[in-house]
PDB file of C-alpha atoms in Angstrom:
ATOM      1  CA  UNK A   1       0.000   0.000   0.000  1.00  0.00           C
ATOM      2  CA  UNK A   2       1.783   3.086  -1.285  1.00  0.00           C
ATOM      3  CA  UNK A   3       0.219   5.918   0.680  1.00  0.00           C
ATOM      4  CA  UNK A   4      -0.246   4.408   4.107  1.00  0.00           C
ATOM      5  CA  UNK A   5       3.253   3.566   5.212  1.00  0.00           C
ATOM      6  CA  UNK A   6       4.176   7.013   6.475  1.00  0.00           C
ATOM      7  CA  UNK A   7       0.810   7.578   8.123  1.00  0.00           C
ATOM      8  CA  UNK A   8       1.432   4.943  10.739  1.00  0.00           C
ATOM      9  CA  UNK A   9       3.417   7.557  12.643  1.00  0.00           C
ATOM     10  CA  UNK A  10       2.110  10.347  14.818  1.00  0.00           C
TER      11      UNK A  10
ATOM     12  CA  UNK B   1       7.859   0.156  16.456  1.00  0.00           C
ATOM     13  CA  UNK B   2      11.498   0.851  17.144  1.00  0.00           C
ATOM     14  CA  UNK B   3      13.109   2.464  20.167  1.00  0.00           C
ATOM     15  CA  UNK B   4      13.744   5.805  18.373  1.00  0.00           C
ATOM     16  CA  UNK B   5      10.130   6.258  17.392  1.00  0.00           C
ATOM     17  CA  UNK B   6       8.923   5.282  20.878  1.00  0.00           C
ATOM     18  CA  UNK B   7      11.441   7.574  22.577  1.00  0.00           C
ATOM     19  CA  UNK B   8      10.384  10.362  20.195  1.00  0.00           C
ATOM     20  CA  UNK B   9       6.725   9.882  21.074  1.00  0.00           C
ATOM     21  CA  UNK B  10       7.535   9.860  24.771  1.00  0.00           C
ATOM     22  CA  UNK B  11       9.475  13.123  24.405  1.00  0.00           C
ATOM     23  CA  UNK B  12       6.506  14.626  22.613  1.00  0.00           C
ATOM     24  CA  UNK B  13       4.174  13.404  25.339  1.00  0.00           C
ATOM     25  CA  UNK B  14       6.521  14.657  28.046  1.00  0.00           C
ATOM     26  CA  UNK B  15       6.612  18.122  26.493  1.00  0.00           C
ATOM     27  CA  UNK B  16       2.817  18.320  26.605  1.00  0.00           C
ATOM     28  CA  UNK B  17       2.722  17.017  30.182  1.00  0.00           C
ATOM     29  CA  UNK B  18       5.318  19.590  31.275  1.00  0.00           C
ATOM     30  CA  UNK B  19       3.349  22.402  29.668  1.00  0.00           C
ATOM     31  CA  UNK B  20       0.046  21.286  31.170  1.00  0.00           C
ATOM     32  CA  UNK B  21       1.762  20.914  34.537  1.00  0.00           C
ATOM     33  CA  UNK B  22       2.986  24.490  34.369  1.00  0.00           C
ATOM     34  CA  UNK B  23      -0.436  25.771  33.378  1.00  0.00           C
ATOM     35  CA  UNK B  24      -2.461  23.631  35.761  1.00  0.00           C
ATOM     36  CA  UNK B  25      -0.265  23.729  38.881  1.00  0.00           C
ATOM     37  CA  UNK B  26       1.248  27.188  38.579  1.00  0.00           C
ATOM     38  CA  UNK B  27      -1.875  28.652  36.987  1.00  0.00           C
ATOM     39  CA  UNK B  28       0.421  30.457  34.598  1.00  0.00           C
ATOM     40  CA  UNK B  29       1.184  30.429  30.911  1.00  0.00           C
ATOM     41  CA  UNK B  30       3.844  33.132  31.119  1.00  0.00           C
ATOM     42  CA  UNK B  31       6.333  32.839  28.282  1.00  0.00           C
ATOM     43  CA  UNK B  32       4.117  30.473  26.276  1.00  0.00           C
ATOM     44  CA  UNK B  33       3.079  31.499  22.784  1.00  0.00           C
ATOM     45  CA  UNK B  34      -0.641  31.087  22.127  1.00  0.00           C
ATOM     46  CA  UNK B  35       0.094  31.304  18.412  1.00  0.00           C
ATOM     47  CA  UNK B  36       2.374  28.259  18.511  1.00  0.00           C
ATOM     48  CA  UNK B  37      -0.311  26.397  20.477  1.00  0.00           C
ATOM     49  CA  UNK B  38      -2.946  27.326  17.886  1.00  0.00           C
ATOM     50  CA  UNK B  39      -0.690  26.063  15.129  1.00  0.00           C
ATOM     51  CA  UNK B  40      -0.166  22.728  16.904  1.00  0.00           C
ATOM     52  CA  UNK B  41      -3.927  22.284  17.340  1.00  0.00           C
ATOM     53  CA  UNK B  42      -4.316  22.859  13.601  1.00  0.00           C
ATOM     54  CA  UNK B  43      -1.465  20.442  12.879  1.00  0.00           C
ATOM     55  CA  UNK B  44      -3.158  17.671  14.879  1.00  0.00           C
ATOM     56  CA  UNK B  45      -6.595  18.279  13.350  1.00  0.00           C
ATOM     57  CA  UNK B  46      -5.236  18.078   9.799  1.00  0.00           C
ATOM     58  CA  UNK B  47      -2.961  15.104  10.422  1.00  0.00           C
ATOM     59  CA  UNK B  48      -5.412  12.993  12.396  1.00  0.00           C
ATOM     60  CA  UNK B  49      -8.361  13.302  10.007  1.00  0.00           C
ATOM     61  CA  UNK B  50      -8.268   9.515   9.804  1.00  0.00           C
ATOM     62  CA  UNK B  51      -8.567   9.052  13.553  1.00  0.00           C
ATOM     63  CA  UNK B  52     -11.886   7.200  13.294  1.00  0.00           C
ATOM     64  CA  UNK B  53     -11.477   5.648   9.860  1.00  0.00           C
ATOM     65  CA  UNK B  54      -7.898   4.428   9.658  1.00  0.00           C
ATOM     66  CA  UNK B  55      -7.071   2.154  12.542  1.00  0.00           C
ATOM     67  CA  UNK B  56      -3.381   1.313  12.921  1.00  0.00           C
ATOM     68  CA  UNK B  57      -3.012   0.294  16.548  1.00  0.00           C
ATOM     69  CA  UNK B  58      -4.560   1.050  19.913  1.00  0.00           C
ATOM     70  CA  UNK B  59      -1.335   2.878  20.771  1.00  0.00           C
ATOM     71  CA  UNK B  60      -1.683   5.175  17.749  1.00  0.00           C
ATOM     72  CA  UNK B  61      -5.347   5.929  18.384  1.00  0.00           C
ATOM     73  CA  UNK B  62      -4.806   6.680  22.073  1.00  0.00           C
ATOM     74  CA  UNK B  63      -1.823   8.928  21.331  1.00  0.00           C
ATOM     75  CA  UNK B  64      -3.802  10.819  18.696  1.00  0.00           C
ATOM     76  CA  UNK B  65      -6.631  11.413  21.160  1.00  0.00           C
ATOM     77  CA  UNK B  66      -4.136  12.513  23.831  1.00  0.00           C
ATOM     78  CA  UNK B  67      -2.418  14.996  21.511  1.00  0.00           C
ATOM     79  CA  UNK B  68      -5.704  16.428  20.253  1.00  0.00           C
ATOM     80  CA  UNK B  69      -7.224  16.670  23.737  1.00  0.00           C
ATOM     81  CA  UNK B  70      -4.111  18.220  25.262  1.00  0.00           C
ATOM     82  CA  UNK B  71      -3.803  20.764  22.433  1.00  0.00           C
ATOM     83  CA  UNK B  72      -7.379  21.905  22.934  1.00  0.00           C
ATOM     84  CA  UNK B  73      -7.165  21.981  26.708  1.00  0.00           C
ATOM     85  CA  UNK B  74      -4.040  24.172  26.465  1.00  0.00           C
ATOM     86  CA  UNK B  75      -5.911  26.524  24.135  1.00  0.00           C
ATOM     87  CA  UNK B  76      -8.876  26.586  26.505  1.00  0.00           C
ATOM     88  CA  UNK B  77      -6.653  27.409  29.484  1.00  0.00           C
ATOM     89  CA  UNK B  78      -4.807  30.190  27.662  1.00  0.00           C
ATOM     90  CA  UNK B  79      -7.914  31.772  26.195  1.00  0.00           C
ATOM     91  CA  UNK B  80     -10.704  31.125  28.685  1.00  0.00           C
ATOM     92  CA  UNK B  81      -9.418  30.203  32.140  1.00  0.00           C
ATOM     93  CA  UNK B  82      -9.970  33.289  34.256  1.00  0.00           C
ATOM     94  CA  UNK B  83      -6.611  33.122  36.070  1.00  0.00           C
ATOM     95  CA  UNK B  84      -4.366  31.561  33.429  1.00  0.00           C
ATOM     96  CA  UNK B  85      -5.423  33.842  30.585  1.00  0.00           C
ATOM     97  CA  UNK B  86      -4.275  36.889  32.541  1.00  0.00           C
ATOM     98  CA  UNK B  87      -0.715  35.529  32.606  1.00  0.00           C
ATOM     99  CA  UNK B  88      -0.598  35.334  28.805  1.00  0.00           C
ATOM    100  CA  UNK B  89       1.819  37.933  27.481  1.00  0.00           C
ATOM    101  CA  UNK B  90       0.015  39.033  24.357  1.00  0.00           C
ATOM    102  CA  UNK B  91       2.343  41.941  23.593  1.00  0.00           C
ATOM    103  CA  UNK B  92       5.338  39.599  23.288  1.00  0.00           C
ATOM    104  CA  UNK B  93       3.478  37.140  21.082  1.00  0.00           C
ATOM    105  CA  UNK B  94       3.429  39.118  17.862  1.00  0.00           C
ATOM    106  CA  UNK B  95       4.451  36.581  15.223  1.00  0.00           C
ATOM    107  CA  UNK B  96       2.244  36.704  12.114  1.00  0.00           C
ATOM    108  CA  UNK B  97       1.313  33.053  12.274  1.00  0.00           C
ATOM    109  CA  UNK B  98      -1.404  33.352   9.621  1.00  0.00           C
ATOM    110  CA  UNK B  99       1.341  33.798   7.058  1.00  0.00           C
ATOM    111  CA  UNK B 100       2.826  30.476   8.122  1.00  0.00           C
ATOM    112  CA  UNK B 101      -0.545  28.771   7.646  1.00  0.00           C
ATOM    113  CA  UNK B 102      -0.991  30.326   4.226  1.00  0.00           C
ATOM    114  CA  UNK B 103       2.550  29.524   3.063  1.00  0.00           C
ATOM    115  CA  UNK B 104       2.316  25.907   4.250  1.00  0.00           C
ATOM    116  CA  UNK B 105      -1.067  25.456   2.570  1.00  0.00           C
ATOM    117  CA  UNK B 106       0.235  26.803  -0.751  1.00  0.00           C
ATOM    118  CA  UNK B 107       3.316  24.587  -0.485  1.00  0.00           C
ATOM    119  CA  UNK B 108       1.198  21.520   0.350  1.00  0.00           C
ATOM    120  CA  UNK B 109      -0.961  22.185  -2.717  1.00  0.00           C
ATOM    121  CA  UNK B 110       2.151  22.401  -4.887  1.00  0.00           C
ATOM    122  CA  UNK B 111       4.422  19.755  -3.324  1.00  0.00           C
ATOM    123  CA  UNK B 112       2.858  16.495  -2.151  1.00  0.00           C
ATOM    124  CA  UNK B 113       3.063  12.792  -2.798  1.00  0.00           C
ATOM    125  CA  UNK B 114      -0.523  12.402  -3.947  1.00  0.00           C
ATOM    126  CA  UNK B 115      -3.205  14.934  -4.821  1.00  0.00           C
ATOM    127  CA  UNK B 116      -6.058  13.818  -2.609  1.00  0.00           C
ATOM    128  CA  UNK B 117      -7.750  15.781   0.184  1.00  0.00           C
ATOM    129  CA  UNK B 118      -6.388  13.501   2.896  1.00  0.00           C
ATOM    130  CA  UNK B 119      -2.872  13.545   1.524  1.00  0.00           C
ATOM    131  CA  UNK B 120      -2.699  17.309   0.964  1.00  0.00           C
ATOM    132  CA  UNK B 121      -4.012  17.958   4.485  1.00  0.00           C
ATOM    133  CA  UNK B 122      -1.497  15.478   5.856  1.00  0.00           C
ATOM    134  CA  UNK B 123       1.313  17.181   3.916  1.00  0.00           C
ATOM    135  CA  UNK B 124       0.112  20.604   5.133  1.00  0.00           C
ATOM    136  CA  UNK B 125       0.298  19.333   8.730  1.00  0.00           C
ATOM    137  CA  UNK B 126       3.868  18.124   8.171  1.00  0.00           C
ATOM    138  CA  UNK B 127       4.972  21.512   6.799  1.00  0.00           C
ATOM    139  CA  UNK B 128       3.115  23.465   9.460  1.00  0.00           C
ATOM    140  CA  UNK B 129       4.525  21.364  12.285  1.00  0.00           C
ATOM    141  CA  UNK B 130       8.046  22.087  11.050  1.00  0.00           C
ATOM    142  CA  UNK B 131       7.610  25.843  11.540  1.00  0.00           C
ATOM    143  CA  UNK B 132       4.976  25.962  14.298  1.00  0.00           C
ATOM    144  CA  UNK B 133       7.629  26.547  16.965  1.00  0.00           C
ATOM    145  CA  UNK B 134       8.734  29.881  15.425  1.00  0.00           C
ATOM    146  CA  UNK B 135       6.327  32.157  17.384  1.00  0.00           C
ATOM    147  CA  UNK B 136       7.440  30.373  20.581  1.00  0.00           C
ATOM    148  CA  UNK B 137      11.142  30.778  19.791  1.00  0.00           C
ATOM    149  CA  UNK B 138      10.659  34.477  19.082  1.00  0.00           C
ATOM    150  CA  UNK B 139       8.813  34.846  22.380  1.00  0.00           C
ATOM    151  CA  UNK B 140      11.560  33.014  24.288  1.00  0.00           C
ATOM    152  CA  UNK B 141      14.132  35.381  22.914  1.00  0.00           C
ATOM    153  CA  UNK B 142      12.136  38.323  24.269  1.00  0.00           C
ATOM    154  CA  UNK B 143      11.617  36.760  27.686  1.00  0.00           C
ATOM    155  CA  UNK B 144      14.315  37.740  30.147  1.00  0.00           C
ATOM    156  CA  UNK B 145      13.528  35.075  32.707  1.00  0.00           C
ATOM    157  CA  UNK B 146      12.642  31.759  31.127  1.00  0.00           C
ATOM    158  CA  UNK B 147      11.357  29.436  33.850  1.00  0.00           C
ATOM    159  CA  UNK B 148      12.532  25.824  33.988  1.00  0.00           C
ATOM    160  CA  UNK B 149       9.246  24.305  32.864  1.00  0.00           C
ATOM    161  CA  UNK B 150       9.080  26.497  29.758  1.00  0.00           C
ATOM    162  CA  UNK B 151      12.718  25.712  28.920  1.00  0.00           C
ATOM    163  CA  UNK B 152      12.118  21.987  29.384  1.00  0.00           C
ATOM    164  CA  UNK B 153       8.921  22.132  27.345  1.00  0.00           C
ATOM    165  CA  UNK B 154      10.758  23.544  24.327  1.00  0.00           C
ATOM    166  CA  UNK B 155      13.698  21.171  24.831  1.00  0.00           C
ATOM    167  CA  UNK B 156      11.492  18.048  24.863  1.00  0.00           C
ATOM    168  CA  UNK B 157       9.555  19.311  21.864  1.00  0.00           C
ATOM    169  CA  UNK B 158      12.765  19.846  19.921  1.00  0.00           C
ATOM    170  CA  UNK B 159      14.169  16.444  20.849  1.00  0.00           C
ATOM    171  CA  UNK B 160      11.056  14.622  19.657  1.00  0.00           C
ATOM    172  CA  UNK B 161      11.467  15.247  15.933  1.00  0.00           C
ATOM    173  CA  UNK B 162      15.202  14.648  16.149  1.00  0.00           C
ATOM    174  CA  UNK B 163      14.463  11.154  17.466  1.00  0.00           C
ATOM    175  CA  UNK B 164      11.931  10.672  14.677  1.00  0.00           C
ATOM    176  CA  UNK B 165      14.719  11.306  12.190  1.00  0.00           C
ATOM    177  CA  UNK B 166      16.722   8.438  13.701  1.00  0.00           C
ATOM    178  CA  UNK B 167      13.534   6.346  13.468  1.00  0.00           C
ATOM    179  CA  UNK B 168      13.216   7.137   9.734  1.00  0.00           C
ATOM    180  CA  UNK B 169      16.824   6.153   9.089  1.00  0.00           C
ATOM    181  CA  UNK B 170      16.322   2.946  11.089  1.00  0.00           C
ATOM    182  CA  UNK B 171      13.120   2.069   9.204  1.00  0.00           C
ATOM    183  CA  UNK B 172      14.749   2.869   5.891  1.00  0.00           C
ATOM    184  CA  UNK B 173      17.520   0.397   6.665  1.00  0.00           C
ATOM    185  CA  UNK B 174      15.423  -2.354   8.215  1.00  0.00           C
ATOM    186  CA  UNK B 175      11.985  -2.349   6.545  1.00  0.00           C
ATOM    187  CA  UNK B 176      11.648  -3.705   3.018  1.00  0.00           C
ATOM    188  CA  UNK B 177       8.372  -1.911   2.286  1.00  0.00           C
ATOM    189  CA  UNK B 178       9.280   1.346   3.942  1.00  0.00           C
ATOM    190  CA  UNK B 179       9.163   4.037   1.279  1.00  0.00           C
ATOM    191  CA  UNK B 180      11.593   6.852   1.053  1.00  0.00           C
ATOM    192  CA  UNK B 181       9.553   9.836   2.220  1.00  0.00           C
ATOM    193  CA  UNK B 182      11.817  12.713   1.337  1.00  0.00           C
ATOM    194  CA  UNK B 183       9.089  15.281   2.012  1.00  0.00           C
ATOM    195  CA  UNK B 184       8.811  14.214   5.641  1.00  0.00           C
ATOM    196  CA  UNK B 185      12.567  13.867   6.022  1.00  0.00           C
ATOM    197  CA  UNK B 186      13.305  17.397   4.834  1.00  0.00           C
ATOM    198  CA  UNK B 187      10.509  18.868   6.980  1.00  0.00           C
ATOM    199  CA  UNK B 188      11.687  16.892   9.992  1.00  0.00           C
ATOM    200  CA  UNK B 189      15.221  18.075   9.465  1.00  0.00           C
ATOM    201  CA  UNK B 190      14.172  21.733   9.197  1.00  0.00           C
ATOM    202  CA  UNK B 191      11.936  21.327  12.263  1.00  0.00           C
ATOM    203  CA  UNK B 192      14.852  19.997  14.334  1.00  0.00           C
ATOM    204  CA  UNK B 193      17.374  22.479  12.913  1.00  0.00           C
ATOM    205  CA  UNK B 194      15.196  25.407  14.045  1.00  0.00           C
ATOM    206  CA  UNK B 195      15.974  24.372  17.619  1.00  0.00           C
ATOM    207  CA  UNK B 196      19.768  24.317  17.121  1.00  0.00           C
ATOM    208  CA  UNK B 197      20.312  27.743  18.633  1.00  0.00           C
ATOM    209  CA  UNK B 198      17.982  27.003  21.531  1.00  0.00           C
ATOM    210  CA  UNK B 199      19.655  23.608  22.212  1.00  0.00           C
ATOM    211  CA  UNK B 200      23.029  25.299  22.371  1.00  0.00           C
ATOM    212  CA  UNK B 201      21.964  27.779  25.064  1.00  0.00           C
ATOM    213  CA  UNK B 202      19.853  25.196  26.893  1.00  0.00           C
ATOM    214  CA  UNK B 203      22.800  22.787  27.280  1.00  0.00           C
ATOM    215  CA  UNK B 204      25.165  25.633  28.122  1.00  0.00           C
ATOM    216  CA  UNK B 205      22.941  26.978  30.903  1.00  0.00           C
ATOM    217  CA  UNK B 206      22.405  23.460  32.218  1.00  0.00           C
ATOM    218  CA  UNK B 207      26.142  22.696  32.329  1.00  0.00           C
ATOM    219  CA  UNK B 208      26.998  26.002  33.968  1.00  0.00           C
ATOM    220  CA  UNK B 209      24.064  25.662  36.344  1.00  0.00           C
ATOM    221  CA  UNK B 210      22.753  29.034  35.242  1.00  0.00           C
ATOM    222  CA  UNK B 211      19.310  30.298  34.408  1.00  0.00           C
ATOM    223  CA  UNK B 212      18.417  29.899  30.745  1.00  0.00           C
ATOM    224  CA  UNK B 213      18.511  33.131  28.802  1.00  0.00           C
ATOM    225  CA  UNK B 214      18.642  33.552  25.056  1.00  0.00           C
ATOM    226  CA  UNK B 215      20.665  36.413  23.582  1.00  0.00           C
ATOM    227  CA  UNK B 216      18.462  39.087  22.048  1.00  0.00           C
TER     228      UNK B 216
END
Protein backbone atom coordinates (compact mmCIF):
# COMPACT_ATOMS: atom_id res chain seq x y z
CA UNK A 1 0.00 0.00 0.00
CA UNK A 2 1.78 3.09 -1.28
CA UNK A 3 0.22 5.92 0.68
CA UNK A 4 -0.25 4.41 4.11
CA UNK A 5 3.25 3.57 5.21
CA UNK A 6 4.18 7.01 6.48
CA UNK A 7 0.81 7.58 8.12
CA UNK A 8 1.43 4.94 10.74
CA UNK A 9 3.42 7.56 12.64
CA UNK A 10 2.11 10.35 14.82
CA UNK B 1 7.86 0.16 16.46
CA UNK B 2 11.50 0.85 17.14
CA UNK B 3 13.11 2.46 20.17
CA UNK B 4 13.74 5.80 18.37
CA UNK B 5 10.13 6.26 17.39
CA UNK B 6 8.92 5.28 20.88
CA UNK B 7 11.44 7.57 22.58
CA UNK B 8 10.38 10.36 20.19
CA UNK B 9 6.73 9.88 21.07
CA UNK B 10 7.53 9.86 24.77
CA UNK B 11 9.48 13.12 24.41
CA UNK B 12 6.51 14.63 22.61
CA UNK B 13 4.17 13.40 25.34
CA UNK B 14 6.52 14.66 28.05
CA UNK B 15 6.61 18.12 26.49
CA UNK B 16 2.82 18.32 26.61
CA UNK B 17 2.72 17.02 30.18
CA UNK B 18 5.32 19.59 31.27
CA UNK B 19 3.35 22.40 29.67
CA UNK B 20 0.05 21.29 31.17
CA UNK B 21 1.76 20.91 34.54
CA UNK B 22 2.99 24.49 34.37
CA UNK B 23 -0.44 25.77 33.38
CA UNK B 24 -2.46 23.63 35.76
CA UNK B 25 -0.26 23.73 38.88
CA UNK B 26 1.25 27.19 38.58
CA UNK B 27 -1.88 28.65 36.99
CA UNK B 28 0.42 30.46 34.60
CA UNK B 29 1.18 30.43 30.91
CA UNK B 30 3.84 33.13 31.12
CA UNK B 31 6.33 32.84 28.28
CA UNK B 32 4.12 30.47 26.28
CA UNK B 33 3.08 31.50 22.78
CA UNK B 34 -0.64 31.09 22.13
CA UNK B 35 0.09 31.30 18.41
CA UNK B 36 2.37 28.26 18.51
CA UNK B 37 -0.31 26.40 20.48
CA UNK B 38 -2.95 27.33 17.89
CA UNK B 39 -0.69 26.06 15.13
CA UNK B 40 -0.17 22.73 16.90
CA UNK B 41 -3.93 22.28 17.34
CA UNK B 42 -4.32 22.86 13.60
CA UNK B 43 -1.47 20.44 12.88
CA UNK B 44 -3.16 17.67 14.88
CA UNK B 45 -6.59 18.28 13.35
CA UNK B 46 -5.24 18.08 9.80
CA UNK B 47 -2.96 15.10 10.42
CA UNK B 48 -5.41 12.99 12.40
CA UNK B 49 -8.36 13.30 10.01
CA UNK B 50 -8.27 9.52 9.80
CA UNK B 51 -8.57 9.05 13.55
CA UNK B 52 -11.89 7.20 13.29
CA UNK B 53 -11.48 5.65 9.86
CA UNK B 54 -7.90 4.43 9.66
CA UNK B 55 -7.07 2.15 12.54
CA UNK B 56 -3.38 1.31 12.92
CA UNK B 57 -3.01 0.29 16.55
CA UNK B 58 -4.56 1.05 19.91
CA UNK B 59 -1.34 2.88 20.77
CA UNK B 60 -1.68 5.18 17.75
CA UNK B 61 -5.35 5.93 18.38
CA UNK B 62 -4.81 6.68 22.07
CA UNK B 63 -1.82 8.93 21.33
CA UNK B 64 -3.80 10.82 18.70
CA UNK B 65 -6.63 11.41 21.16
CA UNK B 66 -4.14 12.51 23.83
CA UNK B 67 -2.42 15.00 21.51
CA UNK B 68 -5.70 16.43 20.25
CA UNK B 69 -7.22 16.67 23.74
CA UNK B 70 -4.11 18.22 25.26
CA UNK B 71 -3.80 20.76 22.43
CA UNK B 72 -7.38 21.91 22.93
CA UNK B 73 -7.16 21.98 26.71
CA UNK B 74 -4.04 24.17 26.46
CA UNK B 75 -5.91 26.52 24.13
CA UNK B 76 -8.88 26.59 26.50
CA UNK B 77 -6.65 27.41 29.48
CA UNK B 78 -4.81 30.19 27.66
CA UNK B 79 -7.91 31.77 26.20
CA UNK B 80 -10.70 31.12 28.69
CA UNK B 81 -9.42 30.20 32.14
CA UNK B 82 -9.97 33.29 34.26
CA UNK B 83 -6.61 33.12 36.07
CA UNK B 84 -4.37 31.56 33.43
CA UNK B 85 -5.42 33.84 30.59
CA UNK B 86 -4.27 36.89 32.54
CA UNK B 87 -0.72 35.53 32.61
CA UNK B 88 -0.60 35.33 28.80
CA UNK B 89 1.82 37.93 27.48
CA UNK B 90 0.02 39.03 24.36
CA UNK B 91 2.34 41.94 23.59
CA UNK B 92 5.34 39.60 23.29
CA UNK B 93 3.48 37.14 21.08
CA UNK B 94 3.43 39.12 17.86
CA UNK B 95 4.45 36.58 15.22
CA UNK B 96 2.24 36.70 12.11
CA UNK B 97 1.31 33.05 12.27
CA UNK B 98 -1.40 33.35 9.62
CA UNK B 99 1.34 33.80 7.06
CA UNK B 100 2.83 30.48 8.12
CA UNK B 101 -0.55 28.77 7.65
CA UNK B 102 -0.99 30.33 4.23
CA UNK B 103 2.55 29.52 3.06
CA UNK B 104 2.32 25.91 4.25
CA UNK B 105 -1.07 25.46 2.57
CA UNK B 106 0.24 26.80 -0.75
CA UNK B 107 3.32 24.59 -0.48
CA UNK B 108 1.20 21.52 0.35
CA UNK B 109 -0.96 22.18 -2.72
CA UNK B 110 2.15 22.40 -4.89
CA UNK B 111 4.42 19.76 -3.32
CA UNK B 112 2.86 16.49 -2.15
CA UNK B 113 3.06 12.79 -2.80
CA UNK B 114 -0.52 12.40 -3.95
CA UNK B 115 -3.21 14.93 -4.82
CA UNK B 116 -6.06 13.82 -2.61
CA UNK B 117 -7.75 15.78 0.18
CA UNK B 118 -6.39 13.50 2.90
CA UNK B 119 -2.87 13.55 1.52
CA UNK B 120 -2.70 17.31 0.96
CA UNK B 121 -4.01 17.96 4.49
CA UNK B 122 -1.50 15.48 5.86
CA UNK B 123 1.31 17.18 3.92
CA UNK B 124 0.11 20.60 5.13
CA UNK B 125 0.30 19.33 8.73
CA UNK B 126 3.87 18.12 8.17
CA UNK B 127 4.97 21.51 6.80
CA UNK B 128 3.11 23.47 9.46
CA UNK B 129 4.52 21.36 12.28
CA UNK B 130 8.05 22.09 11.05
CA UNK B 131 7.61 25.84 11.54
CA UNK B 132 4.98 25.96 14.30
CA UNK B 133 7.63 26.55 16.96
CA UNK B 134 8.73 29.88 15.42
CA UNK B 135 6.33 32.16 17.38
CA UNK B 136 7.44 30.37 20.58
CA UNK B 137 11.14 30.78 19.79
CA UNK B 138 10.66 34.48 19.08
CA UNK B 139 8.81 34.85 22.38
CA UNK B 140 11.56 33.01 24.29
CA UNK B 141 14.13 35.38 22.91
CA UNK B 142 12.14 38.32 24.27
CA UNK B 143 11.62 36.76 27.69
CA UNK B 144 14.32 37.74 30.15
CA UNK B 145 13.53 35.07 32.71
CA UNK B 146 12.64 31.76 31.13
CA UNK B 147 11.36 29.44 33.85
CA UNK B 148 12.53 25.82 33.99
CA UNK B 149 9.25 24.31 32.86
CA UNK B 150 9.08 26.50 29.76
CA UNK B 151 12.72 25.71 28.92
CA UNK B 152 12.12 21.99 29.38
CA UNK B 153 8.92 22.13 27.35
CA UNK B 154 10.76 23.54 24.33
CA UNK B 155 13.70 21.17 24.83
CA UNK B 156 11.49 18.05 24.86
CA UNK B 157 9.55 19.31 21.86
CA UNK B 158 12.76 19.85 19.92
CA UNK B 159 14.17 16.44 20.85
CA UNK B 160 11.06 14.62 19.66
CA UNK B 161 11.47 15.25 15.93
CA UNK B 162 15.20 14.65 16.15
CA UNK B 163 14.46 11.15 17.47
CA UNK B 164 11.93 10.67 14.68
CA UNK B 165 14.72 11.31 12.19
CA UNK B 166 16.72 8.44 13.70
CA UNK B 167 13.53 6.35 13.47
CA UNK B 168 13.22 7.14 9.73
CA UNK B 169 16.82 6.15 9.09
CA UNK B 170 16.32 2.95 11.09
CA UNK B 171 13.12 2.07 9.20
CA UNK B 172 14.75 2.87 5.89
CA UNK B 173 17.52 0.40 6.66
CA UNK B 174 15.42 -2.35 8.21
CA UNK B 175 11.99 -2.35 6.54
CA UNK B 176 11.65 -3.70 3.02
CA UNK B 177 8.37 -1.91 2.29
CA UNK B 178 9.28 1.35 3.94
CA UNK B 179 9.16 4.04 1.28
CA UNK B 180 11.59 6.85 1.05
CA UNK B 181 9.55 9.84 2.22
CA UNK B 182 11.82 12.71 1.34
CA UNK B 183 9.09 15.28 2.01
CA UNK B 184 8.81 14.21 5.64
CA UNK B 185 12.57 13.87 6.02
CA UNK B 186 13.30 17.40 4.83
CA UNK B 187 10.51 18.87 6.98
CA UNK B 188 11.69 16.89 9.99
CA UNK B 189 15.22 18.08 9.47
CA UNK B 190 14.17 21.73 9.20
CA UNK B 191 11.94 21.33 12.26
CA UNK B 192 14.85 20.00 14.33
CA UNK B 193 17.37 22.48 12.91
CA UNK B 194 15.20 25.41 14.04
CA UNK B 195 15.97 24.37 17.62
CA UNK B 196 19.77 24.32 17.12
CA UNK B 197 20.31 27.74 18.63
CA UNK B 198 17.98 27.00 21.53
CA UNK B 199 19.65 23.61 22.21
CA UNK B 200 23.03 25.30 22.37
CA UNK B 201 21.96 27.78 25.06
CA UNK B 202 19.85 25.20 26.89
CA UNK B 203 22.80 22.79 27.28
CA UNK B 204 25.17 25.63 28.12
CA UNK B 205 22.94 26.98 30.90
CA UNK B 206 22.41 23.46 32.22
CA UNK B 207 26.14 22.70 32.33
CA UNK B 208 27.00 26.00 33.97
CA UNK B 209 24.06 25.66 36.34
CA UNK B 210 22.75 29.03 35.24
CA UNK B 211 19.31 30.30 34.41
CA UNK B 212 18.42 29.90 30.74
CA UNK B 213 18.51 33.13 28.80
CA UNK B 214 18.64 33.55 25.06
CA UNK B 215 20.67 36.41 23.58
CA UNK B 216 18.46 39.09 22.05
